[in-house]
Amino acid sequence: MAEHPGIIFKDGPTGRRAALSVGPDVWEVAKAARELDQRGERAIVAAAELLNLPAERVRLALRYYGTYPHEIDAEMALAEEESRAAEEAWQAEQKLLA
């Protein structure tokens, strides 16, 4: 936390994860920025607008991601897998109800 002021760590069902002290998890900011068509400063501004955060908070999260990409990439992959599993379960349920 001393290396990245403004980043805290939260415990949850997936374990310890980096997050903005006021705002979402770092992986959520990184994922939002990655999914934008813009790059560079325009991506930061667009992500800030999308997430309703000041641009500096987005920069902070992306700096942390730049330092620990494997950690954040693993969190994004886990979230994507959980989302995929939830979608598959919902689709199976819908087939049963049809």
C-alpha positions as a LaTeX table, in Angstrom:
\begin{tabular}{lrrr}
\hline
Residue & $x$ (\AA) & $y$ (\AA) & $z$ (\AA) \\
\hline
Met1 & 0.00 & 0.00 & 0.00 \\
Ala2 & 2.98 & 2.31 & 0.55 \\
Glu3 & 4.01 & 1.85 & $-3.10$ \\
His4 & 0.51 & 2.71 & $-4.35$ \\
Pro5 & $-1.23$ & 5.22 & $-2.07$ \\
Gly6 & $-4.97$ & 5.06 & $-2.63$ \\
Ile7 & $-4.95$ & 1.29 & $-3.20$ \\
Ile8 & $-6.31$ & $-0.91$ & $-0.42$ \\
Phe9 & $-6.90$ & $-4.63$ & $-0.15$ \\
Lys10 & $-10.29$ & $-6.20$ & 0.41 \\
Asp11 & $-11.07$ & $-9.73$ & 1.48 \\
Gly12 & $-13.90$ & $-11.61$ & $-0.17$ \\
Pro13 & $-15.00$ & $-14.97$ & $-1.53$ \\
Thr14 & $-12.18$ & $-14.94$ & $-4.09$ \\
Gly15 & $-9.57$ & $-13.92$ & $-1.52$ \\
Arg16 & $-7.58$ & $-10.72$ & $-1.10$ \\
Arg17 & $-7.89$ & $-8.25$ & $-3.95$ \\
Ala18 & $-6.64$ & $-4.77$ & $-4.75$ \\
Ala19 & $-9.18$ & $-1.96$ & $-4.88$ \\
Leu20 & $-9.33$ & 1.79 & $-4.94$ \\
Ser21 & $-9.74$ & 3.11 & $-1.40$ \\
Val22 & $-12.88$ & 4.85 & $-2.66$ \\
Gly23 & $-14.19$ & 2.98 & $-5.66$ \\
Pro24 & $-14.19$ & $-0.37$ & $-7.40$ \\
Asp25 & $-11.63$ & $-3.14$ & $-7.49$ \\
Val26 & $-8.57$ & $-2.54$ & $-9.64$ \\
Trp27 & $-9.53$ & $-5.41$ & $-11.96$ \\
Glu28 & $-12.87$ & $-3.71$ & $-12.68$ \\
Val29 & $-11.15$ & $-0.48$ & $-13.69$ \\
Ala30 & $-8.60$ & $-2.35$ & $-15.82$ \\
Lys31 & $-11.32$ & $-4.40$ & $-17.51$ \\
Ala32 & $-13.37$ & $-1.30$ & $-18.30$ \\
Ala33 & $-10.33$ & 0.48 & $-19.76$ \\
Arg34 & $-9.35$ & $-2.58$ & $-21.79$ \\
Glu35 & $-12.82$ & $-2.89$ & $-23.33$ \\
Leu36 & $-12.88$ & 0.70 & $-24.60$ \\
Asp37 & $-12.05$ & 1.59 & $-28.19$ \\
Gln38 & $-10.01$ & 4.58 & $-27.04$ \\
Arg39 & $-6.35$ & 4.40 & $-26.04$ \\
Gly40 & $-4.05$ & 6.61 & $-23.98$ \\
Glu41 & $-5.48$ & 9.65 & $-22.25$ \\
Arg42 & $-8.79$ & 9.29 & $-24.10$ \\
Ala43 & $-9.21$ & 5.81 & $-22.60$ \\
Ile44 & $-8.56$ & 7.16 & $-19.12$ \\
Val45 & $-11.13$ & 9.92 & $-19.56$ \\
Ala46 & $-13.67$ & 7.48 & $-21.06$ \\
Ala47 & $-13.13$ & 4.93 & $-18.27$ \\
Ala48 & $-13.47$ & 7.67 & $-15.66$ \\
Glu49 & $-16.76$ & 8.75 & $-17.20$ \\
Leu50 & $-18.01$ & 5.18 & $-17.51$ \\
Leu51 & $-17.14$ & 4.34 & $-13.91$ \\
Asn52 & $-18.10$ & 7.75 & $-12.51$ \\
Leu53 & $-14.60$ & 8.25 & $-11.12$ \\
Pro54 & $-12.10$ & 11.07 & $-11.31$ \\
Ala55 & $-9.51$ & 10.40 & $-14.03$ \\
Glu56 & $-6.74$ & 10.35 & $-11.40$ \\
Arg57 & $-8.42$ & 7.38 & $-9.68$ \\
Val58 & $-8.42$ & 5.52 & $-13.00$ \\
Arg59 & $-4.73$ & 6.35 & $-13.48$ \\
Leu60 & $-4.01$ & 5.08 & $-9.96$ \\
Ala61 & $-5.72$ & 1.75 & $-10.65$ \\
Leu62 & $-3.97$ & 1.38 & $-14.01$ \\
Arg63 & $-0.57$ & 2.12 & $-12.44$ \\
Tyr64 & $-1.21$ & $-0.67$ & $-9.94$ \\
Tyr65 & $-2.26$ & $-2.95$ & $-12.80$ \\
Gly66 & 0.94 & $-2.06$ & $-14.65$ \\
Thr67 & 2.98 & $-3.11$ & $-11.61$ \\
Tyr68 & 1.03 & $-6.33$ & $-10.90$ \\
Pro69 & $-0.49$ & $-7.43$ & $-14.22$ \\
His70 & $-0.51$ & $-11.15$ & $-13.43$ \\
Glu71 & $-2.48$ & $-10.59$ & $-10.22$ \\
Ile72 & $-5.08$ & $-8.38$ & $-11.91$ \\
Asp73 & $-5.30$ & $-10.57$ & $-15.03$ \\
Ala74 & $-6.02$ & $-13.58$ & $-12.78$ \\
Glu75 & $-8.83$ & $-11.65$ & $-11.04$ \\
Met76 & $-10.31$ & $-10.65$ & $-14.41$ \\
Ala77 & $-10.15$ & $-14.26$ & $-15.62$ \\
Leu78 & $-11.89$ & $-15.50$ & $-12.46$ \\
Ala79 & $-14.63$ & $-12.89$ & $-12.80$ \\
Glu80 & $-15.14$ & $-13.80$ & $-16.46$ \\
Glu81 & $-15.38$ & $-17.51$ & $-15.60$ \\
Glu82 & $-17.90$ & $-16.82$ & $-12.83$ \\
Ser83 & $-19.95$ & $-14.69$ & $-15.22$ \\
Arg84 & $-19.83$ & $-17.38$ & $-17.90$ \\
Ala85 & $-20.93$ & $-20.06$ & $-15.40$ \\
Ala86 & $-23.80$ & $-17.88$ & $-14.16$ \\
Glu87 & $-24.95$ & $-17.27$ & $-17.77$ \\
Glu88 & $-24.85$ & $-21.00$ & $-18.54$ \\
Ala89 & $-26.85$ & $-21.79$ & $-15.39$ \\
Trp90 & $-29.44$ & $-19.14$ & $-16.30$ \\
Gln91 & $-29.75$ & $-20.49$ & $-19.85$ \\
Ala92 & $-30.22$ & $-24.04$ & $-18.55$ \\
Glu93 & $-32.91$ & $-22.79$ & $-16.19$ \\
Gln94 & $-34.68$ & $-20.98$ & $-19.03$ \\
Lys95 & $-34.74$ & $-24.18$ & $-21.11$ \\
Leu96 & $-36.40$ & $-26.02$ & $-18.22$ \\
Leu97 & $-39.03$ & $-23.30$ & $-17.87$ \\
Ala98 & $-39.83$ & $-23.14$ & $-21.60$ \\
\hline
\end{tabular}
